[in-house]
PDB file of C-alpha atoms in Angstrom:
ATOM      1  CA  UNK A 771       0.000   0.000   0.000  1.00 46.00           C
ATOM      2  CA  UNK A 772       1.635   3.175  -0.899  1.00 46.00           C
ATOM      3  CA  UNK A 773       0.130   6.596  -1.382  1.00 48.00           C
ATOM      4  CA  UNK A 774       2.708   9.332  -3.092  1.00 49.00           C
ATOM      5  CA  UNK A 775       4.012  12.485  -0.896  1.00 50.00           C
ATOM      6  CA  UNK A 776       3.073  16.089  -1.155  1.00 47.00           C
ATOM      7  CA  UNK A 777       4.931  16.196  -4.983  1.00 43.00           C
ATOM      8  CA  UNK A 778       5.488  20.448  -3.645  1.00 39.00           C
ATOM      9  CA  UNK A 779       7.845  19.020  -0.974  1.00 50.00           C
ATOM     10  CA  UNK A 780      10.108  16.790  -3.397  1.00 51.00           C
ATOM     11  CA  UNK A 781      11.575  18.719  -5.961  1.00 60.00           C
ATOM     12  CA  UNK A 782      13.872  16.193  -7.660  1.00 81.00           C
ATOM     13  CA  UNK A 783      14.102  12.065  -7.109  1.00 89.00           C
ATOM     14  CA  UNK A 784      16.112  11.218  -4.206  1.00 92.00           C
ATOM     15  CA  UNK A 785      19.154   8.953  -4.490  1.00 91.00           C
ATOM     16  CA  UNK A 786      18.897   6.384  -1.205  1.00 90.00           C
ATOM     17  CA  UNK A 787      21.347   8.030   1.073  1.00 90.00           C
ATOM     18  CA  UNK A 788      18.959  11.659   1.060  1.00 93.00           C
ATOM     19  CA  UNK A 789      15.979   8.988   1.503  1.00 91.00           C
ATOM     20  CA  UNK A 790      17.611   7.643   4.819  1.00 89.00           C
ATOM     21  CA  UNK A 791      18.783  11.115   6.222  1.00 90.00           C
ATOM     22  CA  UNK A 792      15.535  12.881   5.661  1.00 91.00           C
ATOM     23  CA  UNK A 793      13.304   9.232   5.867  1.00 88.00           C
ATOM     24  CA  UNK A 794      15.278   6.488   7.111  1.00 78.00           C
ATOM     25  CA  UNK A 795      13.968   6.597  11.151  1.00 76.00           C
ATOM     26  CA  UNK A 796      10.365   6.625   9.784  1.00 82.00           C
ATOM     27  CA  UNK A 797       8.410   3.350   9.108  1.00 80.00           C
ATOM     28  CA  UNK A 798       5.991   5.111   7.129  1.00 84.00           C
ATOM     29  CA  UNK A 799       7.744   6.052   3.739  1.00 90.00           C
ATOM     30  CA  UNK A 800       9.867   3.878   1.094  1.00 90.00           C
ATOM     31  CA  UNK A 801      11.416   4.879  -2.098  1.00 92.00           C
ATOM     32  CA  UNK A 802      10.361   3.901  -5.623  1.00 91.00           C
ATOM     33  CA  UNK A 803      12.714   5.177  -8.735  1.00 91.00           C
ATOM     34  CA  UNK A 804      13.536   8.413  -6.469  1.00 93.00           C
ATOM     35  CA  UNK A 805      10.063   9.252  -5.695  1.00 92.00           C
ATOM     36  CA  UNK A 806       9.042   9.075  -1.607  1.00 93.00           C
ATOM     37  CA  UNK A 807       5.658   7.088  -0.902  1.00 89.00           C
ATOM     38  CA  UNK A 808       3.612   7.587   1.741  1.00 86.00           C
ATOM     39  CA  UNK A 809       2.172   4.246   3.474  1.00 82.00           C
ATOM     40  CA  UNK A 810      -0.347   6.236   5.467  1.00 76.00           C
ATOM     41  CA  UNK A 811      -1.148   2.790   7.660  1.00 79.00           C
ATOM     42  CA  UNK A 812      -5.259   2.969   8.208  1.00 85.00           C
ATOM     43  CA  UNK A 813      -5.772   0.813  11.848  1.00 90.00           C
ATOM     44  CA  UNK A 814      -7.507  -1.985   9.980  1.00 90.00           C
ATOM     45  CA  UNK A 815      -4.113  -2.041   7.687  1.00 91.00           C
ATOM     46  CA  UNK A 816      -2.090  -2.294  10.683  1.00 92.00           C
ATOM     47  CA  UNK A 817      -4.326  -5.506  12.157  1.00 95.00           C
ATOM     48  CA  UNK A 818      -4.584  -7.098   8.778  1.00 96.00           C
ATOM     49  CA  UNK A 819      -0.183  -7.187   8.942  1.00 95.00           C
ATOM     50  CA  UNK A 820      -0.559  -7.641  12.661  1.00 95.00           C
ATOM     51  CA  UNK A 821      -2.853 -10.705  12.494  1.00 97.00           C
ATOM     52  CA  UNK A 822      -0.562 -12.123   9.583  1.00 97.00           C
ATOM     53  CA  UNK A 823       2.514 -11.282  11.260  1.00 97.00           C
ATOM     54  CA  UNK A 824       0.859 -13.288  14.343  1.00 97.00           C
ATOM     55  CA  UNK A 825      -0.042 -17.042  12.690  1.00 97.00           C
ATOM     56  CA  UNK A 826       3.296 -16.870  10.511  1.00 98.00           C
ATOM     57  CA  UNK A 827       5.316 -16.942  13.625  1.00 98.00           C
ATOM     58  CA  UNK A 828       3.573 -19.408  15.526  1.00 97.00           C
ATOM     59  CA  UNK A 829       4.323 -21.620  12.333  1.00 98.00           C
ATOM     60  CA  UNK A 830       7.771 -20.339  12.315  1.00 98.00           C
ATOM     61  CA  UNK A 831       8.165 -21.548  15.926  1.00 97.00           C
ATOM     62  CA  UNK A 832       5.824 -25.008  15.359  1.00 96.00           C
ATOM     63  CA  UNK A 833       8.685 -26.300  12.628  1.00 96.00           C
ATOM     64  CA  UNK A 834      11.731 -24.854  14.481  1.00 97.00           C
ATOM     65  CA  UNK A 835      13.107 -22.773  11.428  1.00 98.00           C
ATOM     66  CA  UNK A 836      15.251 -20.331  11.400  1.00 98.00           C
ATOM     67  CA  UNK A 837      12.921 -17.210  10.332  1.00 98.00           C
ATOM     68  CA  UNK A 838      11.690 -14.565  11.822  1.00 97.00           C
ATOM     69  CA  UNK A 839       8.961 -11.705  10.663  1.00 97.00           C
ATOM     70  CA  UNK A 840      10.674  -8.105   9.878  1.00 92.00           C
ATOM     71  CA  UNK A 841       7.883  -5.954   9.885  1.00 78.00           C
ATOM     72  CA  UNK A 842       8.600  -2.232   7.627  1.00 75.00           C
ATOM     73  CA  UNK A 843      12.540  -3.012   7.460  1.00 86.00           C
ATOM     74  CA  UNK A 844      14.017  -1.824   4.530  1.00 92.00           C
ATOM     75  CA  UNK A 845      14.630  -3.317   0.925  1.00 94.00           C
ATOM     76  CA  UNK A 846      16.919  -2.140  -1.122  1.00 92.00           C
ATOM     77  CA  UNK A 847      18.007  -4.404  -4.112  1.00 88.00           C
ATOM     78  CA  UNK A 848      20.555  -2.879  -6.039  1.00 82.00           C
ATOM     79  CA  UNK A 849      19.560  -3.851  -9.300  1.00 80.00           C
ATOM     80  CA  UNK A 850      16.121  -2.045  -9.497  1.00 82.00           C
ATOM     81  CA  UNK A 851      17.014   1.348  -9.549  1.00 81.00           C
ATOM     82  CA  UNK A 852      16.805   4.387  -6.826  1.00 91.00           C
ATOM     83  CA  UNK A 853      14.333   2.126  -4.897  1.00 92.00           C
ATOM     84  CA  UNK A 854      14.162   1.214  -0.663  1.00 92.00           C
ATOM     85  CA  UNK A 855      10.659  -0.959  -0.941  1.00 92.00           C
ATOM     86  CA  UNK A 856       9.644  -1.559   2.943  1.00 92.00           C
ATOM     87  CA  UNK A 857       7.266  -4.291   3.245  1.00 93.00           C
ATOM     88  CA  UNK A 858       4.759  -4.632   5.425  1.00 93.00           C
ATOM     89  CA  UNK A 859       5.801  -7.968   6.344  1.00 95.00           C
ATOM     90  CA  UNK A 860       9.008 -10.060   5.760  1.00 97.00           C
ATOM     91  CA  UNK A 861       9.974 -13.570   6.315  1.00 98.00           C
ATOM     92  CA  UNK A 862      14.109 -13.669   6.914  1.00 98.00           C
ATOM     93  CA  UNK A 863      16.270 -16.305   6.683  1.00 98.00           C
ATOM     94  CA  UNK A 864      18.596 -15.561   9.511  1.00 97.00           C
ATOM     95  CA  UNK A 865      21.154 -17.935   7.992  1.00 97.00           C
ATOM     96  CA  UNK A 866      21.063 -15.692   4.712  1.00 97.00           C
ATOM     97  CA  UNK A 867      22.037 -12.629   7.241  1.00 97.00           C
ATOM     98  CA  UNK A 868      25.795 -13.028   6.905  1.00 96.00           C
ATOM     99  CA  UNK A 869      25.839 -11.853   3.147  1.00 96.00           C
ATOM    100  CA  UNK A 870      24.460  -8.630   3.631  1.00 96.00           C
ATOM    101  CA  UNK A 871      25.859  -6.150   3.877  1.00 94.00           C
ATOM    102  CA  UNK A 872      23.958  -3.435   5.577  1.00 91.00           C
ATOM    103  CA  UNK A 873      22.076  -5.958   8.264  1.00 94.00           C
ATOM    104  CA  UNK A 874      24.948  -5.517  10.795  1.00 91.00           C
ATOM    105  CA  UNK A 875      24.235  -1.641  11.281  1.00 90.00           C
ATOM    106  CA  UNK A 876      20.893  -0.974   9.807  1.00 89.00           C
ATOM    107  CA  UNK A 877      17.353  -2.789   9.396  1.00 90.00           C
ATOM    108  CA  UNK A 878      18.266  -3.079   5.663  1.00 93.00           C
ATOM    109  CA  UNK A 879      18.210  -5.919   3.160  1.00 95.00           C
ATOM    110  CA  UNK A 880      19.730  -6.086  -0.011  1.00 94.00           C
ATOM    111  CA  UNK A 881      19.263  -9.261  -1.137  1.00 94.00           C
ATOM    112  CA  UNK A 882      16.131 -11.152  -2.068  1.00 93.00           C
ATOM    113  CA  UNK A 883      17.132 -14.396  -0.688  1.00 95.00           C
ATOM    114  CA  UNK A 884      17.370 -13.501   2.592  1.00 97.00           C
ATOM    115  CA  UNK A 885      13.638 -13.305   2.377  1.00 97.00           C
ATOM    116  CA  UNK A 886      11.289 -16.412   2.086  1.00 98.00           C
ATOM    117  CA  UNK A 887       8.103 -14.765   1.871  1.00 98.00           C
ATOM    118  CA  UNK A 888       6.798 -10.679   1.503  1.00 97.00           C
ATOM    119  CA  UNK A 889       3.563  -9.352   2.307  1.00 97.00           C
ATOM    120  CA  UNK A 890       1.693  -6.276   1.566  1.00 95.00           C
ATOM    121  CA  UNK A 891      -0.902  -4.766   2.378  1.00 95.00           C
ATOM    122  CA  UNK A 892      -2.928  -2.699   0.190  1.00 92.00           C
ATOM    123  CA  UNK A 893      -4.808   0.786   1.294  1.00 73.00           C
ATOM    124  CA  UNK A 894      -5.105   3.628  -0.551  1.00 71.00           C
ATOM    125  CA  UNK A 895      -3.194   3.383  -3.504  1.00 70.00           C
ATOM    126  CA  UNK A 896      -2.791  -0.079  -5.009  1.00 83.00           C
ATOM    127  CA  UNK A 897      -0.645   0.049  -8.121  1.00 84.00           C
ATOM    128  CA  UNK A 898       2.267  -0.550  -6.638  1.00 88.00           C
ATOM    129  CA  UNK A 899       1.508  -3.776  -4.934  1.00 92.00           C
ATOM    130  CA  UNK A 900      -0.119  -5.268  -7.933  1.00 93.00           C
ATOM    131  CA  UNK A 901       1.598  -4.469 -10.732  1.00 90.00           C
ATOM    132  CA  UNK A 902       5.584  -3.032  -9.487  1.00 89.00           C
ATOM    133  CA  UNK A 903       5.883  -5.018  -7.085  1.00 94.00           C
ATOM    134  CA  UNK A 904       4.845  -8.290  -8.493  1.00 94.00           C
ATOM    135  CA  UNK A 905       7.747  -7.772 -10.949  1.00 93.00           C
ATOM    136  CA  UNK A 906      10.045  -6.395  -8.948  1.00 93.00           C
ATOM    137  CA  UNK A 907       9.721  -8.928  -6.452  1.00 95.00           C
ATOM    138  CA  UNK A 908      10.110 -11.883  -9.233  1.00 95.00           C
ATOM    139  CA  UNK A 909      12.963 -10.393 -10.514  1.00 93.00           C
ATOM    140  CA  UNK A 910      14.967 -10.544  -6.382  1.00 94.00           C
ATOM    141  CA  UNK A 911      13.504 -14.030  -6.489  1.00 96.00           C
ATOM    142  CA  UNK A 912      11.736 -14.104  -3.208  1.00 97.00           C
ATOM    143  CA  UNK A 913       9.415 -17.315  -3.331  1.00 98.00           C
ATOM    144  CA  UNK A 914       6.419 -16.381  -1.900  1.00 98.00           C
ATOM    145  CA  UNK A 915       4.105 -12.533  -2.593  1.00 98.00           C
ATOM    146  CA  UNK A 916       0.776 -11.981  -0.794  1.00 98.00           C
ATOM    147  CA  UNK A 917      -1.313  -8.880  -1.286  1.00 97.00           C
ATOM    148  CA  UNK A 918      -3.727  -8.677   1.447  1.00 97.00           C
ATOM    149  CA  UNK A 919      -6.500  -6.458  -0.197  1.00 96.00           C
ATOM    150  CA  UNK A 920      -8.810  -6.199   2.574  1.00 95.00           C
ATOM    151  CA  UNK A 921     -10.969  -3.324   1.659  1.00 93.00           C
ATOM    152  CA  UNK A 922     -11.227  -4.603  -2.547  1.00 93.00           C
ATOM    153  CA  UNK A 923      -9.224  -1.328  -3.899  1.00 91.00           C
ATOM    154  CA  UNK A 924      -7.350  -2.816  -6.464  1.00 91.00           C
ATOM    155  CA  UNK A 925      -8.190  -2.490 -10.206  1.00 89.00           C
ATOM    156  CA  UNK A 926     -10.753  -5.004 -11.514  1.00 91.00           C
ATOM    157  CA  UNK A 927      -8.191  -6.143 -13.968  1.00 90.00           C
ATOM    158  CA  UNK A 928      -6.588  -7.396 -10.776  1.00 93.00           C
ATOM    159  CA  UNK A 929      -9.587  -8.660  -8.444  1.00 92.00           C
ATOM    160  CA  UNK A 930     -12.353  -9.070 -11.175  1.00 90.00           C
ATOM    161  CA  UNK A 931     -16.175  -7.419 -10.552  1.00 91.00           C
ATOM    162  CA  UNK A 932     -17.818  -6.749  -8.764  1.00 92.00           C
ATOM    163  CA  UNK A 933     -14.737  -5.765  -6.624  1.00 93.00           C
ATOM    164  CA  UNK A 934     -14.603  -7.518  -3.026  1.00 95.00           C
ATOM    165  CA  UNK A 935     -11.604  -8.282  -0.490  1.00 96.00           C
ATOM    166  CA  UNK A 936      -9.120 -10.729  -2.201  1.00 97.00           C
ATOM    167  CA  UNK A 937      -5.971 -11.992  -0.982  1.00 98.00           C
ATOM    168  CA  UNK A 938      -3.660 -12.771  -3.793  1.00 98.00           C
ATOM    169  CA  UNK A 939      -1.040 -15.050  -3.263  1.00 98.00           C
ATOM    170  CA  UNK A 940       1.850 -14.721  -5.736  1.00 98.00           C
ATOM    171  CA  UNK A 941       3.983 -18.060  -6.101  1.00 98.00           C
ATOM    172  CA  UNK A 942       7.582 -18.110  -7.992  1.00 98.00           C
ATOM    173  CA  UNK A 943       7.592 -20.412 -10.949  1.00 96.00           C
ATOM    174  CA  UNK A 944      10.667 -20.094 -13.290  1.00 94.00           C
ATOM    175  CA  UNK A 945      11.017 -16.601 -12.173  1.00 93.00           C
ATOM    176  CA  UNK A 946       7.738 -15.456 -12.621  1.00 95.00           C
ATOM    177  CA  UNK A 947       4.637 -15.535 -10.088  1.00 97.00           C
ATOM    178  CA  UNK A 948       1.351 -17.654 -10.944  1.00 97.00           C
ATOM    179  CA  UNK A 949      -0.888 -15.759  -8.418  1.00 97.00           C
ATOM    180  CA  UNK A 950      -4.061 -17.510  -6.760  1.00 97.00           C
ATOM    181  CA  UNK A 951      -7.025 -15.582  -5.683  1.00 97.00           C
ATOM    182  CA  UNK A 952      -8.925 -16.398  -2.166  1.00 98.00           C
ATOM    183  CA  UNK A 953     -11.702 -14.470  -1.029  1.00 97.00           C
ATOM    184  CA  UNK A 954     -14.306 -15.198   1.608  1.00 96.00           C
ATOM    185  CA  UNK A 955     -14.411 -18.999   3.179  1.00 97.00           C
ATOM    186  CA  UNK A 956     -12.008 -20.211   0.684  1.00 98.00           C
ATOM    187  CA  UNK A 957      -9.231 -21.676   3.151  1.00 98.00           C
ATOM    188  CA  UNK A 958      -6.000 -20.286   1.557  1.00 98.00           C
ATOM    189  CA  UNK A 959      -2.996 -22.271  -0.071  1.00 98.00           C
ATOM    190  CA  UNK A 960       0.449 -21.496   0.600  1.00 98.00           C
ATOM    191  CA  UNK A 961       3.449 -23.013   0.047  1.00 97.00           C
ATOM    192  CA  UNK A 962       5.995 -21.251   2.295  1.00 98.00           C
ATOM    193  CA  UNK A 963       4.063 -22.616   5.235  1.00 98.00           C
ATOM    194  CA  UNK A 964       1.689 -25.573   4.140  1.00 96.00           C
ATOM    195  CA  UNK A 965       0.915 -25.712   7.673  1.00 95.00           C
ATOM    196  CA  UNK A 966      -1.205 -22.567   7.637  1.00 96.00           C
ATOM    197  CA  UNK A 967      -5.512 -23.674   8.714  1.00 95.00           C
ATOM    198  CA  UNK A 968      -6.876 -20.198   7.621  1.00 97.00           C
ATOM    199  CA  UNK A 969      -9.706 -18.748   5.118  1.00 97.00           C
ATOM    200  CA  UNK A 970      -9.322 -15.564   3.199  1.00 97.00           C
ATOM    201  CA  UNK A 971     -11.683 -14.322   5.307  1.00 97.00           C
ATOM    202  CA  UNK A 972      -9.857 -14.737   8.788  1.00 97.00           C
ATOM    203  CA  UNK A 973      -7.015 -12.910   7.082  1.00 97.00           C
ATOM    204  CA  UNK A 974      -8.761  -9.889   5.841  1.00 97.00           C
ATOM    205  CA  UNK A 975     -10.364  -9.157   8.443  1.00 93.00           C
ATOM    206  CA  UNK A 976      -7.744  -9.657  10.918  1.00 89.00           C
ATOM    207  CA  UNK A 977      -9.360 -12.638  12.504  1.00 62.00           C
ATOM    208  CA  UNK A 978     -12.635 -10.380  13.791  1.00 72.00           C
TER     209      UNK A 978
END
């Protein structure tokens, strides 16, 4: 979910070191091609990561892996242009930790296999999540995309019509996703964590 900044208070695109001095200690902005976005988090945004954030880990701690859940930490792949994505979920690999090399110092990840699965979830503005992000994220490799669209923003091309809540869960096959829709009682399908007993439903609405 991203929602673009005041354009009056960017002149010019950032390069990523003005992004972390005037940005960096806030959770609420990331950096696409030099332009700042806005993630305005709604409360029902923040419960829909919170609730998903919540049942990962217990599965996480169920199989003994060795994951955890970064919630808004910084992306920044170096071969996508002036861009710091910050997710609003993200599966490490803490064994993938050692070969980057930001992590020791700063809440930043370079690499896209140091993540097993990345989550976002969509509010006011949608583009991002389903159409750059689905490629960019292909392109670092990470095996696993969902786009929790709680409130049924996204573009019809995206969630059909009538529009309704739909998560869409992206899966990497020879380096592109096949995305799978759930909406409603449909009990979702993942891959990353086959263990996972939940409904579309329970997830977009935060388990209310």
């Amino acid at each position: 979910m991203t929602t673009t900044i005041d354009q009056a208070k960017q002149q010019k695109p950032l390069s990523f070191e003005e992004f972390l001095t005037l940005y960096g200690s806030d959770r609420r902005y990331e950096l696409i091609d030099g332009e700042v976005f806005d993630l305005e988090p709604t409360g029902l945004h923040e419960e829909v990561g919170a609730f998903i954030t919540a049942k990962i880990c217990v599965q996480i701690d169920s199989a003994g892996l060795p994951w955890f859940v970064l919630q808004r930490g910084l992306l920044r792949p170096s071969n996508i242009g002036v861009t710091a994505f910050r997710p609003d979920v993200a599966v490490v690999d803490r064994n993938e930790l050692t070969k980057e090399p930001l992590w020791s110092e700063q809440s930043i990840l370079t690499l896209g296999s140091s993540i097993k699965l990345v989550v976002e979830v969509v509010s006011s503005n949608w583009q991002n999540d389903y159409a750059r992000k689905v490629e960019d994220y292909a392109v670092l490799g990470i095996p696993e995309y969902w786009i929790a669209d709680y409130a049924g923003s996204g573009g019809t091309r995206h969630i059909g019509k009538p529009k309704q809540p739909t998560l869409s869960i992206c899966t990497l096959m020879n380096g592109e996703y096949e995305i799978q829709q759930f909406r409603g009682t449909q009990n979702i399908v993942s891959f990353t964590f086959p263990g996972l007993k939940l409904t579309a439903e329970q997830v977009l609405r935060a388990g209310r």
